[in-house]
CSV table of C-alpha atoms in Angstrom, one decimal:
chain,number,residue,atom,x,y,z
D,1,MET,CA,48.7,158.5,118.0
D,2,GLY,CA,50.0,161.4,120.2
D,3,ASP,CA,52.5,162.6,117.6
D,4,LEU,CA,50.0,162.5,114.8
D,5,LEU,CA,47.6,164.8,116.7
D,6,ARG,CA,50.2,167.5,116.6
D,7,GLU,CA,50.7,167.4,112.8
D,8,PRO,CA,48.5,169.0,110.1
D,9,LEU,CA,45.6,166.8,109.1
D,10,THR,CA,46.1,164.9,105.8
D,11,TRP,CA,44.2,162.1,104.1
D,12,GLY,CA,46.8,159.7,105.3
D,13,HIS,CA,46.4,160.8,108.9
D,14,ALA,CA,42.6,160.6,108.5
D,15,LEU,CA,42.9,157.0,107.3
D,16,ILE,CA,45.2,156.2,110.3
D,17,PHE,CA,42.7,157.8,112.7
D,18,ALA,CA,39.8,155.8,111.1
D,19,ALA,CA,41.8,152.6,111.3
D,20,ALA,CA,42.7,153.3,114.9
D,21,ALA,CA,39.0,154.0,115.7
D,22,ILE,CA,38.0,150.7,114.1
D,23,LEU,CA,40.7,148.9,116.0
D,24,LEU,CA,39.5,150.4,119.3
D,25,MET,CA,35.9,149.4,118.5
D,26,GLY,CA,37.1,145.9,117.8
D,27,ILE,CA,39.0,145.7,121.1
D,28,VAL,CA,36.0,147.1,123.0
D,29,LEU,CA,33.6,144.6,121.4
D,30,GLY,CA,36.0,141.8,122.2
D,31,PHE,CA,36.2,143.1,125.7
D,32,VAL,CA,32.4,143.2,126.0
D,33,THR,CA,32.1,139.7,124.6
D,34,TYR,CA,34.5,138.1,127.0
D,35,ALA,CA,33.7,140.4,130.0
D,36,ILE,CA,30.3,138.8,130.0
D,37,TYR,CA,31.8,135.3,129.8
D,38,PHE,CA,34.3,136.0,132.6
D,39,GLU,CA,31.6,137.7,134.7
D,40,ARG,CA,29.5,134.5,134.5
D,41,LYS,CA,32.5,132.3,135.3
D,42,VAL,CA,33.7,134.5,138.2
D,43,ILE,CA,30.2,134.7,139.7
D,44,GLY,CA,29.8,131.0,139.2
D,45,TRP,CA,33.1,130.3,141.0
D,46,MET,CA,32.1,132.5,143.9
D,47,GLN,CA,28.6,131.0,144.2
D,48,LEU,CA,29.8,127.4,143.7
D,49,ARG,CA,28.3,127.0,140.2
D,50,VAL,CA,29.9,125.9,137.0
D,51,GLY,CA,29.1,128.7,134.6
D,52,PRO,CA,29.3,128.4,130.8
D,53,ASN,CA,31.1,125.3,129.8
D,54,ARG,CA,29.4,123.8,126.8
D,55,VAL,CA,29.7,126.0,123.7
D,56,GLY,CA,33.3,125.9,122.5
D,57,PRO,CA,36.4,124.9,124.6
D,58,PHE,CA,35.7,125.8,128.2
D,59,GLY,CA,32.5,127.6,127.1
D,60,LEU,CA,34.5,130.4,125.4
D,61,LEU,CA,32.0,130.6,122.5
D,62,GLN,CA,28.9,130.8,124.7
D,63,THR,CA,28.8,134.7,124.6
D,64,VAL,CA,29.5,134.7,120.9
D,65,ALA,CA,26.5,132.3,120.4
D,66,ASP,CA,24.3,134.6,122.7
D,67,VAL,CA,25.3,137.7,120.6
D,68,LEU,CA,24.5,135.9,117.3
D,69,LYS,CA,21.1,134.8,118.8
D,70,LEU,CA,20.3,138.4,119.7
D,71,LEU,CA,21.3,139.7,116.3
D,72,LEU,CA,19.1,137.1,114.5
D,73,LYS,CA,16.0,137.4,116.7
D,74,GLU,CA,13.0,139.1,115.3
D,75,ASP,CA,12.9,142.9,115.9
D,76,THR,CA,9.5,143.8,117.4
D,77,ILE,CA,8.1,147.2,118.1
D,78,PRO,CA,4.9,147.5,120.2
D,79,ARG,CA,2.0,148.8,118.1
D,80,LYS,CA,1.3,151.8,120.5
D,81,ALA,CA,4.9,152.7,121.0
D,82,ASP,CA,6.4,156.0,119.8
D,83,ARG,CA,8.4,154.5,116.9
D,84,VAL,CA,10.8,157.3,116.4
D,85,LEU,CA,11.9,157.5,120.0
D,86,PHE,CA,11.8,153.7,120.4
D,87,VAL,CA,14.3,153.3,117.6
D,88,LEU,CA,16.4,156.3,118.6
D,89,ALA,CA,16.8,155.4,122.3
D,90,PRO,CA,19.3,152.5,121.8
D,91,VAL,CA,21.4,154.5,119.4
D,92,LEU,CA,21.4,157.5,121.8
D,93,ALA,CA,22.7,155.2,124.5
D,94,PHE,CA,25.3,153.4,122.4
D,95,VAL,CA,27.0,156.3,120.6
D,96,PRO,CA,28.1,158.3,123.8
D,97,ALA,CA,29.4,155.1,125.4
D,98,PHE,CA,32.0,154.8,122.6
D,99,ALA,CA,32.6,158.5,122.2
D,100,VAL,CA,33.8,158.9,125.8
D,101,LEU,CA,36.7,156.4,125.1
D,102,ALA,CA,38.3,159.0,122.8
D,103,VAL,CA,39.9,160.9,125.8
D,104,ILE,CA,41.3,157.8,127.7
D,105,PRO,CA,45.1,157.8,127.6
D,106,TYR,CA,46.6,154.3,127.8
D,107,THR,CA,50.3,155.4,127.8
D,108,GLN,CA,52.2,158.6,127.4
D,109,SER,CA,51.9,158.4,123.6
D,110,LEU,CA,48.9,156.0,123.1
D,111,TYR,CA,45.7,158.1,123.1
D,112,PHE,CA,43.2,159.4,120.7
D,113,ALA,CA,42.3,162.9,121.9
D,114,ASP,CA,44.3,165.1,124.2
D,115,LEU,CA,41.6,167.5,125.5
D,116,ASN,CA,42.4,170.1,128.2
D,117,VAL,CA,38.8,169.4,129.5
D,118,GLY,CA,39.0,165.6,129.2
D,119,VAL,CA,37.2,165.1,132.6
D,120,LEU,CA,34.4,167.5,131.6
D,121,TYR,CA,34.1,165.8,128.2
D,122,TYR,CA,33.6,162.4,129.8
D,123,VAL,CA,31.0,163.6,132.3
D,124,ALA,CA,29.1,165.6,129.7
D,125,LEU,CA,28.8,162.7,127.2
D,126,SER,CA,28.1,160.0,129.7
D,127,GLY,CA,25.1,161.9,131.0
D,128,ILE,CA,23.4,161.6,127.6
D,129,SER,CA,22.9,157.9,128.3
D,130,THR,CA,20.4,158.9,131.0
D,131,LEU,CA,18.3,160.5,128.4
D,132,ALA,CA,18.4,157.4,126.2
D,133,ILE,CA,17.2,155.2,129.0
D,134,VAL,CA,14.3,157.6,129.9
D,135,LEU,CA,13.4,157.8,126.2
D,136,GLY,CA,13.4,154.0,125.9
D,137,GLY,CA,11.1,153.7,128.9
D,138,TRP,CA,8.7,156.4,127.7
D,139,ALA,CA,8.6,155.3,124.1
D,140,SER,CA,7.7,151.7,125.0
D,141,ASN,CA,4.3,152.7,126.2
D,142,ASN,CA,4.6,150.2,129.0
D,143,LYS,CA,4.1,151.1,132.7
D,144,TYR,CA,7.0,148.8,133.8
D,145,ALA,CA,9.4,150.4,131.3
D,146,LEU,CA,8.3,153.9,132.3
D,147,LEU,CA,8.9,153.2,135.9
D,148,GLY,CA,12.3,151.8,135.1
D,149,GLY,CA,13.1,154.8,133.0
D,150,MET,CA,12.0,157.2,135.8
D,151,ARG,CA,14.0,155.2,138.4
D,152,SER,CA,17.1,155.4,136.2
D,153,ALA,CA,16.7,159.2,135.7
D,154,ALA,CA,16.4,159.8,139.5
D,155,GLN,CA,19.3,157.4,140.2
D,156,MET,CA,21.8,158.5,137.6
D,157,ILE,CA,21.2,162.2,138.1
D,158,SER,CA,21.5,161.8,141.9
D,159,TYR,CA,24.7,159.8,141.7
D,160,GLU,CA,26.2,161.9,138.9
D,161,VAL,CA,26.5,164.8,141.4
D,162,PRO,CA,28.8,163.1,144.0
D,163,LEU,CA,30.7,161.3,141.2
D,164,VAL,CA,31.7,164.6,139.6
D,165,ILE,CA,32.5,166.3,143.0
D,166,SER,CA,34.6,163.3,144.0
D,167,ILE,CA,36.9,164.0,141.0
D,168,VAL,CA,37.4,167.6,142.0
D,169,GLY,CA,40.0,166.7,144.6
D,170,THR,CA,42.1,164.9,141.9
D,171,VAL,CA,41.7,167.8,139.6
D,172,MET,CA,42.9,170.2,142.4
D,173,LEU,CA,46.0,168.1,143.2
D,174,SER,CA,47.0,167.8,139.5
D,175,GLY,CA,45.9,171.4,138.6
D,176,SER,CA,44.3,170.2,135.3
D,177,MET,CA,41.3,168.5,133.8
D,178,ASN,CA,43.5,166.9,131.1
D,179,LEU,CA,43.7,163.2,131.8
D,180,ARG,CA,47.3,162.8,130.7
D,181,THR,CA,48.3,165.6,133.0
D,182,ILE,CA,46.4,163.9,135.9
D,183,VAL,CA,48.4,160.7,135.3
D,184,GLU,CA,51.7,162.5,135.1
D,185,ALA,CA,50.9,164.2,138.5
D,186,GLN,CA,50.8,160.7,140.0
D,187,SER,CA,54.3,159.8,138.7
D,188,GLY,CA,57.2,159.5,141.1
D,189,GLY,CA,57.9,155.9,141.5
D,190,TRP,CA,55.9,154.7,144.6
D,191,PHE,CA,52.3,153.8,144.8
D,192,TRP,CA,51.6,156.4,147.5
D,193,ASN,CA,51.9,159.1,144.8
D,194,TRP,CA,48.7,157.7,143.3
D,195,HIS,CA,45.6,159.7,144.0
D,196,PHE,CA,43.7,156.8,145.6
D,197,LEU,CA,45.7,157.3,148.8
D,198,PRO,CA,45.6,161.1,149.4
D,199,GLN,CA,42.1,160.9,147.8
D,200,PHE,CA,40.8,157.8,149.6
D,201,ILE,CA,37.5,159.5,150.4
D,202,GLY,CA,37.1,160.7,146.9
D,203,PHE,CA,38.1,157.3,145.6
D,204,GLY,CA,35.5,155.5,147.7
D,205,VAL,CA,32.8,158.0,146.7
D,206,PHE,CA,33.8,157.7,143.0
D,207,MET,CA,33.7,153.9,143.0
D,208,ILE,CA,30.3,153.7,144.7
D,209,ALA,CA,28.8,156.4,142.5
D,210,ALA,CA,30.3,154.7,139.4
D,211,VAL,CA,28.6,151.4,140.2
D,212,SER,CA,25.3,153.2,140.5
D,213,GLU,CA,26.0,155.0,137.2
D,214,LEU,CA,26.5,151.6,135.6
D,215,ASN,CA,23.2,150.4,136.9
D,216,ARG,CA,24.9,147.3,138.3
D,217,THR,CA,24.3,145.3,141.5
D,218,PRO,CA,23.5,146.4,144.2
D,219,PHE,CA,22.2,149.5,142.3
D,220,ASP,CA,20.5,147.8,139.4
D,221,LEU,CA,17.0,149.1,140.3
D,222,PRO,CA,16.1,150.4,136.8
D,223,GLU,CA,16.4,146.8,135.6
D,224,ALA,CA,14.9,145.1,138.7
D,225,GLU,CA,13.3,142.0,137.2
D,226,SER,CA,11.6,141.1,140.5
D,227,GLU,CA,9.6,144.3,140.4
D,228,LEU,CA,9.7,145.8,136.9
D,229,VAL,CA,9.9,142.6,134.7
D,230,ALA,CA,13.1,144.0,133.1
D,231,GLY,CA,12.8,147.7,133.5
D,232,TYR,CA,13.2,150.3,130.8
D,233,HIS,CA,14.2,147.8,128.1
D,234,VAL,CA,11.3,145.3,128.7
D,235,GLU,CA,9.8,145.9,125.3
D,236,TYR,CA,13.1,145.7,123.4
D,237,SER,CA,14.2,142.6,121.6
D,238,GLY,CA,16.9,141.4,119.2
D,239,PHE,CA,19.6,143.8,118.2
D,240,ARG,CA,18.0,146.8,119.9
D,241,PHE,CA,18.2,145.0,123.3
D,242,ALA,CA,21.8,144.1,122.4
D,243,PHE,CA,22.6,147.8,122.0
D,244,PHE,CA,21.5,148.5,125.6
D,245,MET,CA,23.5,145.5,126.9
D,246,LEU,CA,26.5,146.6,124.8
D,247,THR,CA,26.2,150.1,126.3
D,248,GLU,CA,26.4,148.8,129.9
D,249,TYR,CA,29.5,146.8,129.3
D,250,VAL,CA,31.2,149.6,127.3
D,251,TYR,CA,30.7,151.8,130.3
D,252,VAL,CA,32.3,149.1,132.5
D,253,TYR,CA,35.3,149.4,130.2
D,254,ALA,CA,35.2,153.2,130.4
D,255,ILE,CA,34.8,153.4,134.1
D,256,ALA,CA,37.6,150.9,134.8
D,257,ALA,CA,39.9,152.9,132.4
D,258,LEU,CA,38.9,156.2,134.0
D,259,THR,CA,39.5,154.9,137.5
D,260,THR,CA,42.9,153.7,136.5
D,261,VAL,CA,43.7,157.1,135.1
D,262,LEU,CA,42.3,159.3,137.9
D,263,PHE,CA,43.3,157.3,141.0
D,264,LEU,CA,45.7,154.4,140.2
D,265,GLY,CA,48.5,156.2,138.4
D,266,GLY,CA,47.6,155.1,134.8
D,267,TRP,CA,50.5,153.5,133.1
D,268,HIS,CA,53.0,154.2,135.9
D,269,ALA,CA,54.6,151.3,137.7
D,270,PRO,CA,53.9,151.0,141.5
D,271,ALA,CA,57.7,151.2,142.3
D,272,PRO,CA,60.8,152.4,140.5
D,273,PHE,CA,62.4,148.9,140.1
D,274,LEU,CA,59.2,147.7,138.3
D,275,ALA,CA,59.4,150.4,135.6
D,276,VAL,CA,61.1,147.9,133.3
D,277,VAL,CA,57.6,146.4,132.6
D,278,PRO,CA,55.9,148.4,129.8
D,279,GLY,CA,53.4,151.0,130.9
D,280,LEU,CA,50.6,149.5,128.8
D,281,ILE,CA,51.0,146.3,130.8
D,282,TRP,CA,50.6,148.2,134.1
D,283,PHE,CA,47.5,149.9,132.7
D,284,ILE,CA,45.9,146.6,131.7
D,285,LEU,CA,46.6,145.0,135.1
D,286,LYS,CA,45.1,147.9,137.0
D,287,PHE,CA,42.2,148.0,134.6
D,288,ALA,CA,41.6,144.3,135.0
D,289,CYS,CA,41.6,144.6,138.9
D,290,ILE,CA,38.8,147.2,138.7
D,291,VAL,CA,36.7,145.1,136.3
D,292,PHE,CA,37.2,142.1,138.6
D,293,PHE,CA,36.0,144.3,141.5
D,294,LEU,CA,32.8,145.1,139.7
D,295,PHE,CA,32.2,141.4,139.1
D,296,TRP,CA,32.9,140.7,142.7
D,297,LEU,CA,30.3,143.2,143.9
D,298,ARG,CA,27.7,141.7,141.7
D,299,ALA,CA,28.3,138.2,143.2
D,300,THR,CA,28.3,139.5,146.7
D,301,PHE,CA,25.7,142.2,147.4
D,302,PRO,CA,21.9,142.1,147.4
D,303,ARG,CA,19.9,144.7,145.6
D,304,VAL,CA,19.0,147.7,147.8
D,305,ARG,CA,15.6,149.4,148.1
D,306,VAL,CA,14.8,152.6,146.2
D,307,ASP,CA,14.6,154.8,149.3
D,308,GLN,CA,17.9,153.4,150.6
D,309,LEU,CA,19.5,154.1,147.2
D,310,MET,CA,18.4,157.7,147.1
D,311,GLY,CA,19.0,158.4,150.7
D,312,PHE,CA,22.6,157.0,150.5
D,313,GLY,CA,23.4,159.2,147.5
D,314,TRP,CA,22.1,162.5,148.9
D,315,LYS,CA,22.7,162.0,152.6
D,316,VAL,CA,26.0,160.1,152.6
D,317,LEU,CA,27.9,160.3,149.3
D,318,LEU,CA,27.3,164.0,148.5
D,319,PRO,CA,28.4,165.3,151.9
D,320,LEU,CA,31.5,163.0,151.8
D,321,ALA,CA,32.4,164.3,148.3
D,322,ILE,CA,32.1,167.9,149.5
D,323,VAL,CA,34.1,167.2,152.6
D,324,ASN,CA,36.8,165.7,150.4
D,325,VAL,CA,37.0,168.9,148.4
D,326,PHE,CA,37.5,171.0,151.5
D,327,VAL,CA,40.1,168.6,153.0
D,328,THR,CA,42.0,168.6,149.7
D,329,ALA,CA,42.0,172.4,149.6
D,330,GLY,CA,43.3,172.6,153.1
D,331,TYR,CA,46.0,170.0,152.3
D,332,ILE,CA,47.1,171.9,149.3
D,333,GLU,CA,47.2,175.2,151.2
D,334,LEU,CA,49.1,173.9,154.2
D,335,PHE,CA,51.5,171.4,152.6
D,336,ILE,CA,51.9,172.0,148.9
D,337,LYS,CA,51.9,175.8,148.4
D,338,HIS,CA,54.3,176.4,151.3
């Protein structure tokens, strides 16, 4: 894909790009289907439960059956809902979730778009999902949905700030917002070249803020069923509800891939003698570790309160992210420039 991007656009190239996009969508949809399955199995294993084991061998078709059920269920729209916004909200959440994947590089030559502002592109598009959630809550004309939407707006905007600032140190060390350049800056053979070691503060802030951005446990307050019945999507059913669920797991894919690129060296091997293993395999292994970590968190932590959530974001994560920027600037000035 990388070589094609440097050549003039022709109908043949356009067909290749379209086929690649369809292939990526198929891979992501397959990931979403079986990420849900493995999440249920992993959490069941950690909590001494069985998990899905009836539909298909080892329960492998359970999520497929759940997806088919959602697609075949009746699509209902509340009589007093704002129909236009109610229909638009799931689409507005779904489209940016796929669009952000365009800038993720998987190897030196396997990527879709090589943008000089790839980090900025990701942050800008992922923020649109906040609007979709707020619109879904408002358009439902339901007080629980509205509260869920407002919670989500407060939470995602608050944690977007430390998340973006936590990336600044990585951008400073690599001197670029191009994701491929950031990965190349982490090359050198040994894992201490990866940014998660010199940027361990930024890495920690990024991971915590990313979990909040994903609305996952322990920061799943917009969907708190114990208080809000189901939150912003309480009035959604059938395939529209499936769009919101799909968006969440596509962002799990995107965050895991972005963490691998920004902090874990992307496709580079952890040591020179391991470079015989293809770079794509290393990318997949690191990606899988981040996804497993997100599942682990869900099985382990209880949900926090709203005041704890907001206080932690503004009083702890934001100062740490700013400190990380100053520490990185001092490190560059003292040890790299001289």
